[in-house]
PDB file of C-alpha atoms in Angstrom:
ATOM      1  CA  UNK A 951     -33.212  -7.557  15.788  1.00  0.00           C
ATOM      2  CA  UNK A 952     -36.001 -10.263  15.060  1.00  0.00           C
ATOM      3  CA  UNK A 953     -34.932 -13.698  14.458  1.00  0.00           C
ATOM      4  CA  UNK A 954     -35.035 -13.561  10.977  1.00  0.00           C
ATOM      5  CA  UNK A 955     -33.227 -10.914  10.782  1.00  0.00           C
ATOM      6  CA  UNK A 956     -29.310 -11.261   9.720  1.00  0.00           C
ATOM      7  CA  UNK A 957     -27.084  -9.192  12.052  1.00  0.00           C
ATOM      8  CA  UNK A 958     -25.438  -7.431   9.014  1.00  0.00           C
ATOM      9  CA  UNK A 959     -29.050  -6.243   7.963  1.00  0.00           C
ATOM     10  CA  UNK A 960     -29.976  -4.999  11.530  1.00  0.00           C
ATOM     11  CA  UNK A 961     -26.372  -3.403  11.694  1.00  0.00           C
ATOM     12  CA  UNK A 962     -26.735  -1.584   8.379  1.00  0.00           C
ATOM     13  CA  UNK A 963     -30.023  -0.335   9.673  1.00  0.00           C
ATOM     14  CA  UNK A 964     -28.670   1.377  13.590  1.00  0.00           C
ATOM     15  CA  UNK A 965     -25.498   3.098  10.664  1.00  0.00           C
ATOM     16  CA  UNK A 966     -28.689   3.956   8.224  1.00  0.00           C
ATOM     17  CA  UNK A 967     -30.528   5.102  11.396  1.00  0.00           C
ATOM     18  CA  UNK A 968     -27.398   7.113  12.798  1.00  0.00           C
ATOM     19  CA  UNK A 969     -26.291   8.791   9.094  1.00  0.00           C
ATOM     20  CA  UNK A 970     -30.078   9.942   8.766  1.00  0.00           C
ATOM     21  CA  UNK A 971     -31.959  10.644   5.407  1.00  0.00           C
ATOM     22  CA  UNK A 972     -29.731  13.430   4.175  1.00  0.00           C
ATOM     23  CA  UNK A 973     -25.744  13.687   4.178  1.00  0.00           C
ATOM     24  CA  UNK A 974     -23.371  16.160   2.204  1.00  0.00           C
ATOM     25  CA  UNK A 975     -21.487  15.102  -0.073  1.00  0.00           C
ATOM     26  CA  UNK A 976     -18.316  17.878  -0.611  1.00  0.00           C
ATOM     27  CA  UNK A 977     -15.844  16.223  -3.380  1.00  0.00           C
ATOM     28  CA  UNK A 978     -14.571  19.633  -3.494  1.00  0.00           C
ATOM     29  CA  UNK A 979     -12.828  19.080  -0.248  1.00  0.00           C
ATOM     30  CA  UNK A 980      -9.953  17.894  -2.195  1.00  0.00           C
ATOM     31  CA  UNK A 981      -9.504  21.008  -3.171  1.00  0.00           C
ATOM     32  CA  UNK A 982      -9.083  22.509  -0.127  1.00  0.00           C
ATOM     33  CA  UNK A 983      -6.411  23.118   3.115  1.00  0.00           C
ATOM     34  CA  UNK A 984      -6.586  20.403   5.479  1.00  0.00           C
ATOM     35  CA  UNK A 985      -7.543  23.817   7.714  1.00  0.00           C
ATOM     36  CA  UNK A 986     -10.888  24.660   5.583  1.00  0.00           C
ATOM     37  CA  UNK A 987     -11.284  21.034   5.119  1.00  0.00           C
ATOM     38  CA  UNK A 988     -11.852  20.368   8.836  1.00  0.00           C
ATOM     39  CA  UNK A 989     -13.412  23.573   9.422  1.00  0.00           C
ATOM     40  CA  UNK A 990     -15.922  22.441   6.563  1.00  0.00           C
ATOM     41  CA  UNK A 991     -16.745  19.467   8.654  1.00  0.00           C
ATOM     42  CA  UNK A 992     -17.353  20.676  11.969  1.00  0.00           C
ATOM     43  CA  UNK A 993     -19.980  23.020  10.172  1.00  0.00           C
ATOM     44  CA  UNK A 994     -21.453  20.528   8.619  1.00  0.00           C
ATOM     45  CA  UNK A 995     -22.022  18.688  12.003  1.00  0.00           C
ATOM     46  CA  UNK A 996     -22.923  21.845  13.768  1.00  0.00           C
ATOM     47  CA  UNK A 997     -26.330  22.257  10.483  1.00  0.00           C
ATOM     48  CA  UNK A 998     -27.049  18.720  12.021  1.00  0.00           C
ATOM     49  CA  UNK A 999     -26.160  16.537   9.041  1.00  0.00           C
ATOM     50  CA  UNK A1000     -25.343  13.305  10.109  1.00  0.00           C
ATOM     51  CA  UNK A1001     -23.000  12.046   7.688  1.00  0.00           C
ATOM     52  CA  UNK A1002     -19.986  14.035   5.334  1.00  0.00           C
ATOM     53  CA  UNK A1003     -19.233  12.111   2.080  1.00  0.00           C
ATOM     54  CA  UNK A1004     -15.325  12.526   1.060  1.00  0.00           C
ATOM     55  CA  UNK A1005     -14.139  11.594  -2.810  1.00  0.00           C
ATOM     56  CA  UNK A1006     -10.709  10.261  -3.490  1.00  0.00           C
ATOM     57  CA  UNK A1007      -8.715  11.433  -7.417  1.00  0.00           C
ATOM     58  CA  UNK A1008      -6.012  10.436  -8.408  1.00  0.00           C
ATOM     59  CA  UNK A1009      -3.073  13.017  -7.240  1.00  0.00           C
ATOM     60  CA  UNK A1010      -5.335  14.335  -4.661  1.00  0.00           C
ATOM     61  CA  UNK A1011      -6.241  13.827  -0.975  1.00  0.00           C
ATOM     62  CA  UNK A1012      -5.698  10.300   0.047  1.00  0.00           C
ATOM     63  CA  UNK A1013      -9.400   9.268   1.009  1.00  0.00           C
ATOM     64  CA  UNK A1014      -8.300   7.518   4.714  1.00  0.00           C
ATOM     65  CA  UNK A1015      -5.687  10.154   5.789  1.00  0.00           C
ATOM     66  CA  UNK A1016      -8.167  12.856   4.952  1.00  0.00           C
ATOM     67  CA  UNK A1017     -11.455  10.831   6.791  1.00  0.00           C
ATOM     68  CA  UNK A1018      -9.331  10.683   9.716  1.00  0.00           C
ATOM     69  CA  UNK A1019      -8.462  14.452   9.710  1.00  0.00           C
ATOM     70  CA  UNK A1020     -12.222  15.403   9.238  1.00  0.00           C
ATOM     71  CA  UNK A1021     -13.098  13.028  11.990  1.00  0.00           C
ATOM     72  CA  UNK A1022     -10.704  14.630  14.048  1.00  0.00           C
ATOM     73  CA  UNK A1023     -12.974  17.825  14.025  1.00  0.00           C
ATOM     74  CA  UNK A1024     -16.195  16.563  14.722  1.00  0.00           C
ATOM     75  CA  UNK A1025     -17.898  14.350  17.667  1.00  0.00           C
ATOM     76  CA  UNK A1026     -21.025  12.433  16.255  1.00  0.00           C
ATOM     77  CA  UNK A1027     -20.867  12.614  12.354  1.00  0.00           C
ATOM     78  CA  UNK A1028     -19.975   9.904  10.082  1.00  0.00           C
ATOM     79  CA  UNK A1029     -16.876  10.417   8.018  1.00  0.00           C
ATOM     80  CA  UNK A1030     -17.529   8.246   4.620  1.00  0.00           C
ATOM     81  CA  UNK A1031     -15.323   7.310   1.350  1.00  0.00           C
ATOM     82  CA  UNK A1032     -17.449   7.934  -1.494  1.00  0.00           C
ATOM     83  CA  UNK A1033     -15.304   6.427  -3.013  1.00  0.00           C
ATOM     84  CA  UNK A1034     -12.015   4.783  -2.213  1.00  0.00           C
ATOM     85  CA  UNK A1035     -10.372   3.611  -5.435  1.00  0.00           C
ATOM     86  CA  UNK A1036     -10.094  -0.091  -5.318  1.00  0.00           C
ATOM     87  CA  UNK A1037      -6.865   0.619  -7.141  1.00  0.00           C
ATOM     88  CA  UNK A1038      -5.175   2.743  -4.796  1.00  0.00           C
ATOM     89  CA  UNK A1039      -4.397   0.055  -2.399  1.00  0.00           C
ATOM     90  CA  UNK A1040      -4.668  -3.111  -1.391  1.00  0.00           C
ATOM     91  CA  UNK A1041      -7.578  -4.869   0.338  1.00  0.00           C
ATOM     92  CA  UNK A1042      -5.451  -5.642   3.527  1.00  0.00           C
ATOM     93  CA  UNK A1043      -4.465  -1.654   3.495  1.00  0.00           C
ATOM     94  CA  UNK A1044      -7.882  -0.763   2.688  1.00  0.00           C
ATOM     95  CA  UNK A1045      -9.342  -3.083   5.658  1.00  0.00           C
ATOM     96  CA  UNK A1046      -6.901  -1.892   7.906  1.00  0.00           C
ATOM     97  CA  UNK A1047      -7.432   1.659   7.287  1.00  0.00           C
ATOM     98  CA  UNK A1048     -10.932   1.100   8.135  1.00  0.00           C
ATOM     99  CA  UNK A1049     -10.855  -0.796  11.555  1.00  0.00           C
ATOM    100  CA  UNK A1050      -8.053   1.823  12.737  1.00  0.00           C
ATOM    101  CA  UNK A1051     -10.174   4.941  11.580  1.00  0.00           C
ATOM    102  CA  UNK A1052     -13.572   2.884  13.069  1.00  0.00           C
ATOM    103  CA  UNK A1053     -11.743   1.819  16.376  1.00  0.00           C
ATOM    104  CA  UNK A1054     -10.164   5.044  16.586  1.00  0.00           C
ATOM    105  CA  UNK A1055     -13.427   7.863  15.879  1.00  0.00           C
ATOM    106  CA  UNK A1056     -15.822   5.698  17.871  1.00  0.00           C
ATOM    107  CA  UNK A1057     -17.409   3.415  14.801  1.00  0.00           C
ATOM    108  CA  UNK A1058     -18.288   6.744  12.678  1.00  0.00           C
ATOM    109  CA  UNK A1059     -16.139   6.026   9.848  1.00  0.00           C
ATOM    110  CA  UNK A1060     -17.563   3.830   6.383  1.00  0.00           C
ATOM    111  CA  UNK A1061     -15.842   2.739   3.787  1.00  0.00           C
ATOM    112  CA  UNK A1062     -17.183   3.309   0.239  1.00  0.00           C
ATOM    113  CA  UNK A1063     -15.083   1.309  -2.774  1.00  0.00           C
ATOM    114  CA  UNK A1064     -15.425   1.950  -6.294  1.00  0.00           C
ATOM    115  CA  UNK A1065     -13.638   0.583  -9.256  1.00  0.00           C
ATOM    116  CA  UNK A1066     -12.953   4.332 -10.184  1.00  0.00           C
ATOM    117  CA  UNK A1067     -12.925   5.155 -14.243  1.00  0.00           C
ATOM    118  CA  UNK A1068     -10.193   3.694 -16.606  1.00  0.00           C
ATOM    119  CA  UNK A1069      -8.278   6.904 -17.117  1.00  0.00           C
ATOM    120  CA  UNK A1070      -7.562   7.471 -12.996  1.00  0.00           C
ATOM    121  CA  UNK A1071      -6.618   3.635 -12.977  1.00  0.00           C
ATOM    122  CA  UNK A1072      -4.422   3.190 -16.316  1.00  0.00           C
ATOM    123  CA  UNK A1073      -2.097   6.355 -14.708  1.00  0.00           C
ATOM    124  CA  UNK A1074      -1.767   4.220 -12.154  1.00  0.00           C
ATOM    125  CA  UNK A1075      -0.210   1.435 -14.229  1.00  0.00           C
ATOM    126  CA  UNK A1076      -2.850  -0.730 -13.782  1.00  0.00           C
ATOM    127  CA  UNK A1077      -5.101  -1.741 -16.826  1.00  0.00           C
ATOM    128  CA  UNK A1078      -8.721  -1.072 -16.061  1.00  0.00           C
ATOM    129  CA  UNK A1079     -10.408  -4.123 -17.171  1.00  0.00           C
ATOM    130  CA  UNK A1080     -14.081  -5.626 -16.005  1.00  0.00           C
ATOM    131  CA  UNK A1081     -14.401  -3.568 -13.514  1.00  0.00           C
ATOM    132  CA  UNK A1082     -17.178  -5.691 -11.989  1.00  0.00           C
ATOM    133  CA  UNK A1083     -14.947  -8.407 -11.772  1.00  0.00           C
ATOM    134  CA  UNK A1084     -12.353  -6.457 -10.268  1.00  0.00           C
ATOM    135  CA  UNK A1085     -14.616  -4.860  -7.023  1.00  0.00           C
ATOM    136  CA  UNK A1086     -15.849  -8.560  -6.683  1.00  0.00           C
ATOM    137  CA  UNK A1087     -12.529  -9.988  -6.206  1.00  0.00           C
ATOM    138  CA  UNK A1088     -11.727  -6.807  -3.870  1.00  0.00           C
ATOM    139  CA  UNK A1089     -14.753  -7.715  -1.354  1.00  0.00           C
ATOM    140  CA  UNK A1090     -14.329 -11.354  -1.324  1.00  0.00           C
ATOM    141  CA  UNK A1091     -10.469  -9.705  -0.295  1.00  0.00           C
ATOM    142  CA  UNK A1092     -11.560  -7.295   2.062  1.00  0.00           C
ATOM    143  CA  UNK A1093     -13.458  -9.452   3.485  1.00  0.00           C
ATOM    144  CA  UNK A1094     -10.355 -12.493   4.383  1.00  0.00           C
ATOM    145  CA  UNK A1095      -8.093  -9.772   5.140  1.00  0.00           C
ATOM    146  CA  UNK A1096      -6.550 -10.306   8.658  1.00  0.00           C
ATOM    147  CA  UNK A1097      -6.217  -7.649  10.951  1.00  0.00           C
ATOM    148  CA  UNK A1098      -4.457  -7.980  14.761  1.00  0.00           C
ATOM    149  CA  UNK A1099      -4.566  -4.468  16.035  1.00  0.00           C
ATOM    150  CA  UNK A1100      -7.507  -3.468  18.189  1.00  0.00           C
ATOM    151  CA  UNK A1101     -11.015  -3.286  16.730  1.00  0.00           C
ATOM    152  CA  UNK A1102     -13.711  -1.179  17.111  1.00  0.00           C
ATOM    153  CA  UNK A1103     -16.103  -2.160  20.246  1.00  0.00           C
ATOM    154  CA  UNK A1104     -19.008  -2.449  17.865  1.00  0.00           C
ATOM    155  CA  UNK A1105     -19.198  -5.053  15.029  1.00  0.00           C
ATOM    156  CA  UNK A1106     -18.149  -3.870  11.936  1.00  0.00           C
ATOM    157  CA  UNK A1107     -20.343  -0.390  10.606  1.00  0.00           C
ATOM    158  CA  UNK A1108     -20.079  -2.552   6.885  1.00  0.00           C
ATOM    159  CA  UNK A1109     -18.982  -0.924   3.726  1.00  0.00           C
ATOM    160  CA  UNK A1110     -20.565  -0.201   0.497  1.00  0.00           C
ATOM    161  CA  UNK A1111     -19.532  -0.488  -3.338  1.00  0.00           C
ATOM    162  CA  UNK A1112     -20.615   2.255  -5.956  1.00  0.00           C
ATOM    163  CA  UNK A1113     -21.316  -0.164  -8.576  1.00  0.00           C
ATOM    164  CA  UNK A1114     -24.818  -1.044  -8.946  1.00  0.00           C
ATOM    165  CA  UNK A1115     -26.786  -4.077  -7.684  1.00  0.00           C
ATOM    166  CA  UNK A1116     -24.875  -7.036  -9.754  1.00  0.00           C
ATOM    167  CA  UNK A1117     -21.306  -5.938  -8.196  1.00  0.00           C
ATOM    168  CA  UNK A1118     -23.252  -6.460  -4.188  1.00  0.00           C
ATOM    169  CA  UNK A1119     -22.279 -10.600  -3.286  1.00  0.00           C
ATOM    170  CA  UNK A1120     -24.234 -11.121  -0.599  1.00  0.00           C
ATOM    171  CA  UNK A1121     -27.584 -11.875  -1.737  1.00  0.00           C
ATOM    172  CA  UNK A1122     -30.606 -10.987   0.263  1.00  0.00           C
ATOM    173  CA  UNK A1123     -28.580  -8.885   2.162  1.00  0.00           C
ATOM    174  CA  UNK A1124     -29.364  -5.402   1.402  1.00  0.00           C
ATOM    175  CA  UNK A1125     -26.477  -2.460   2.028  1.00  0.00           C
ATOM    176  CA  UNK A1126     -27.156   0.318   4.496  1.00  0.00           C
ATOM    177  CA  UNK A1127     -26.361   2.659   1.833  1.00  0.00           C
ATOM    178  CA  UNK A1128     -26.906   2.975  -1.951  1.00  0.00           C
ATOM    179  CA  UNK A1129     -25.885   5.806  -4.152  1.00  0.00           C
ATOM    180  CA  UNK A1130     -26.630   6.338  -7.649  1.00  0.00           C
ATOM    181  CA  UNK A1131     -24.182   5.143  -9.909  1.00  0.00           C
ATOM    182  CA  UNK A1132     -23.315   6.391 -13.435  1.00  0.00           C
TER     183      UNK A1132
END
């Protein structure tokens, strides 16, 4: 890291460096048995892919539960959340999920949010409104969440929001990973 370089850039670029330039993303692996599911990962490892992107429904595999059961099966590939549903839980759940699954599996786990679509969040019994407003007020959250169980050795491997540049609060600070959103 230079000296005008921000930590959070320079760590975003060692997670960028370690995920490489191609990952799989397998939203299908909801659909699955936790058996195929894991079996499915350590494949994916084994074709040298450095990084296995996991969705999250609603009624369907609970996104950390199931990154911690792929991560179980593999050694040096990074389980990610593309996407958790901001509406699924809490920021303090959410935040601890992640520094348990990251502490636990060696820093290999990210955590992707999304504000999901309005009909997976209304049969919630939430009412999807302004999304953008929403994920906002869920990393500003996240973010002044406590946690007081052990933490990962490294700093924090960051998380990322499927939501397109305006949604990102920290200007000049650019994520370690972008997807397309739609």
């Amino acid at each position: 890291m230079n000296a005008t370089q921000p930590a959070s850039t320079s760590t975003g670029r060692a997670l960028a460096a370690r995920m490489g330039t191609v990952g799989v993303w397998l939203g299908n692996l909801n659909e699955t048995s936790t058996q195929l599911s894991q079996a499915a990962a350590a494949e994916i490892e084994c074709l040298g892919y450095g990084a296995l992107w996991i969705s999250e429904g609603y009624a369907s595999k609970e996104a950390f539960t199931h990154a911690g059961l792929l991560l179980a099966e593999t050694e040096r590939m990074i389980v990610a959340t593309g996407v958790a549903n901001i509406w699924a839980r809490d920021a303090t759940a959410a935040n601890a999920a992640a520094y348990t699954l990251s502490e636990a599996y060696n820093d290999r786990f990210l955590l992707g949010l999304g504000a999901s679509h309005g009909p997976e969040v209304n049969v919630r019994g939430h009412a999807y409104s302004k999304p953008l407003t929403a994920m906002r007020a869920y990393l500003d959250a996240v973010d002044e969440a406590g946690y007081d169980s052990p933490r990962p050795l490294g700093p924090r491997t960051g998380y990322w929001a499927r939501c397109g540049p305006e949604c990102w609060p920290w200007p000049g600070i650019v994520p370690a990973v972008r997807t397309p959103t739609w």
